[in-house]
Amino acid sequence: MVGIVVVSHSRQLADGVAELAEQMTQGKCPIAVAGGIDDPANPIGTDPVAVMSAIETVADDSGVLVLMDLGSALLSAEMALELIDPDLASKVELCAAPIVEGTMAATVAAASGLPLSAVKAEAMGALAAKLKHLGVEDETAGPAASQAACGDALTFEWTVLNPHGLHARPAAAIVGALAGFEADLTLECKGERANAKSLNALAVLGVRKGDHIVLSASGAQAQDALAAFEALARDGFGEDVDAPVEAAETEDQAAPAPSAVEGAIVGVAASSGIVSAPAAFFTVKMPEVPARAFTSAGEEARRLSDTIATVAETMRAQSAAAKAAKDKAKAEIFAAHEAMLTDPDLQPKLLAAVEGGAIAERAWMEVMTALKAQYEAAESAYMRERAMDVLDITRQVMLALTGEEDAGVDIAPNTILFAEDLSPSDTARLNKDTVLGICLQGGGKTSHSAIIARAMGIPAIVRATGCLSEVTPGQIVTLDGFEGLLWTAPSDEKAGELEARRTAWIKERNETLTQALEPAITLDGVHYPVQANIGGFADVEKALASGAEGVGLLRTEFLFQARAELPDEDSQYQEYKRIAAAFGDQPITIRTLDVGGDKPLASYPMAEEENPFLGHRGVRMCLSDPALFKTQIRALIRAASEQPNIQMMVPMIANVRELKAVKALVADCRTELGLPEEQAPMQVGIMIEVPSAVLDADALAAEADFFSIGTNDLTQYVMAADRGNPQVAELVDYNEPAVLTAIRMTCEAGKKAGIPVSMCGEMAGDTNVTQTLLNAGLTKLSASPSLLPNLKAKLRTLSIK
């Protein structure tokens, strides 16, 4: 990590600046001071030897940035570089940034792991937010300076093909791909330039489809950064640029005024469907800035930093949960929100605000209000709709800062929700079984709330001007999500037509679900079981309605997460039995506790690990705590004594020794309960997700009752690529030949041993690879409930032989 040295004529000033910086980063950044001289009578001055010592204190291979005040401080810093070892001196940069603002920005950047060049750049730009706030033009940042800075830069040019340009999600992909490179990266479009590592700067740049962009890169890893950007660009910045897009979704010009329709309010269709129900109104309130005293710039900055980190972690968890549930739309939106929230360009602006005397809440509102205004002023209508995302993020942080409770979207069941607009987080919390439709006076067809509504299958219209004033709570209305109309007073003839269309729509939807309830039989007459991945009893109804023939993966983490204490044996037993009973005699596979890695557990704190994905997780953690593990095993045995469709699945098994240890614990628990296997039959199988388990699959098959391939972890372990790291995202692909070979090897071992081999990872629900999985020898598939109808339909078109 880059070290920071503060040089000042005054020791008190140097210490004060360092203290402020340490509070900002909670001590994460190495910082040393060299202030004053050792003369009680005349303490003001600088000492080159003290500067040299400070540099040596914080130095490592990442380098050191030295910030100083005027006069002899600069001369002392220069002399210190002549005194130290030349190899070390080559890794030290003297920075002309203002000592207070520059140090704040530099320490935040260094603590984030940025390289020396980026840390220096952040320090040099530390005054930008203050200058802009005060309306002072930065005369040092003219065009000539910009050109000079990029004179020796490498460049890559590209014409953007994305239908909506570089909006928040492609921008997030760019930031994720470039953040780790030690290089100064600038993206230029139509004469405007933006930091390519800043999501907000990229989004506000307003790059649209067809625009010509130039990425400039300088620094140690400039060439690597350009290569990564080029690969991302050729992959559509994470989007399918060839996918058909409705004209309404790409239209940026003001739409012509809609023609009036007698008896209806005209809006824009956002999600298909027709519903009739009472109107229910919902408003969102932004927490007010509290009337409290300012503490100190350091304390206010720390409060902001801690709160932002907490909210970002929540967004990260929301994205991971959506991804696990195969809800790509929500996963991408929450990931984009996290990138927007953790944008490095926000930190200097927030620092400037608190240094100007604003309390944390006021600083946050000022900075985010300005950012929202930037989005609202964008040329692109699509980008203007992202302002709601900024408002959503602003509100979530304000709720955390003020401690106010988030009431969420609480409306009466079986109603149509009316609002000015809905934030993505509010939309994601809607219960589609009770919210029948959505009518927004504002919003847009491509807003993230509209995208989520479509993903949830909730009929919706947006831009329904007048809907909040012309409709009263409880009034029966009909929402037509096909035509974008809200009918308040249809004629008898129109009401009959709407009812007929609604009946036809419901019939078509029900037929699709009915077909899902039928077994999936291949063209050659083989019944192929299709099961559901669920995370608790709340998912049971959806799984059954989607045609699940049992459960291929029940994640038991739902019983352990968000709890102050671990669940006891009886509560686990009751829940396992309740879920199993809902599926009758269909098999239900219950995975034992799988935490660690990217799955922390509040009720069971674990030590931080340098590489948690290769550390103390899954069965490794459970075997190290027999009391914890046996509590769950006993609950499973008791439930299986009453529900014989229960089988136990163990995650992260790496060798036969671990599996035998688990089976020994199962035997011990049977003895303790007095429930031998004939009274409580329960198969014990394992997940295949560690490469060693694939290579030793024959031996494991001799001990296991079944295999289930977890392709998410198996892929990242086979390819040695973290699935959460966008820089290696192209490697995390289950279509890689090595991953497919691992799947075939596992199936062959299962076939030889006569045990079933299923799959419960993301690949199982991908109908593009279903034939490949049949050819490999899988005997059943398990996926998210929403994917089962299409998966069954696909199987009916294939042949196993």
PDB file of C-alpha atoms in Angstrom, residues 273-277 416 436 459 477-480 482 494-510:
ATOM      1  CA  GLY A 273     -50.653  -7.443 -18.372  1.00  0.00           C
ATOM      2  CA  ILE A 274     -54.160  -6.249 -17.554  1.00  0.00           C
ATOM      3  CA  VAL A 275     -55.475  -5.961 -13.981  1.00  0.00           C
ATOM      4  CA  SER A 276     -58.502  -4.389 -12.300  1.00  0.00           C
ATOM      5  CA  ALA A 277     -58.245  -3.512  -8.608  1.00  0.00           C
ATOM      6  CA  ILE A 416     -52.703  -1.345  -7.814  1.00  0.00           C
ATOM      7  CA  LEU A 436     -51.319  -6.545  -8.804  1.00  0.00           C
ATOM      8  CA  PRO A 459     -48.147  -5.157 -15.054  1.00  0.00           C
ATOM      9  CA  VAL A 477     -59.361   1.126 -11.936  1.00  0.00           C
ATOM     10  CA  THR A 478     -58.124  -1.061 -14.790  1.00  0.00           C
ATOM     11  CA  LEU A 479     -54.457  -0.914 -15.738  1.00  0.00           C
ATOM     12  CA  ASP A 480     -53.534  -1.983 -19.264  1.00  0.00           C
ATOM     13  CA  PHE A 482     -49.990  -3.650 -23.004  1.00  0.00           C
ATOM     14  CA  LYS A 494     -64.738  -0.900 -23.459  1.00  0.00           C
ATOM     15  CA  ALA A 495     -65.076  -2.527 -20.034  1.00  0.00           C
ATOM     16  CA  GLY A 496     -66.253  -5.732 -21.717  1.00  0.00           C
ATOM     17  CA  GLU A 497     -63.354  -5.620 -24.176  1.00  0.00           C
ATOM     18  CA  LEU A 498     -60.850  -5.106 -21.348  1.00  0.00           C
ATOM     19  CA  GLU A 499     -62.296  -7.995 -19.374  1.00  0.00           C
ATOM     20  CA  ALA A 500     -62.095 -10.273 -22.421  1.00  0.00           C
ATOM     21  CA  ARG A 501     -58.454  -9.335 -23.012  1.00  0.00           C
ATOM     22  CA  ARG A 502     -57.682  -9.792 -19.335  1.00  0.00           C
ATOM     23  CA  THR A 503     -59.294 -13.253 -19.356  1.00  0.00           C
ATOM     24  CA  ALA A 504     -57.278 -14.254 -22.428  1.00  0.00           C
ATOM     25  CA  TRP A 505     -54.061 -13.017 -20.849  1.00  0.00           C
ATOM     26  CA  ILE A 506     -54.674 -14.922 -17.614  1.00  0.00           C
ATOM     27  CA  LYS A 507     -55.595 -18.063 -19.566  1.00  0.00           C
ATOM     28  CA  GLU A 508     -52.374 -17.928 -21.561  1.00  0.00           C
ATOM     29  CA  ARG A 509     -50.324 -17.388 -18.405  1.00  0.00           C
ATOM     30  CA  ASN A 510     -52.079 -20.242 -16.603  1.00  0.00           C
TER      31      ASN A 510
END
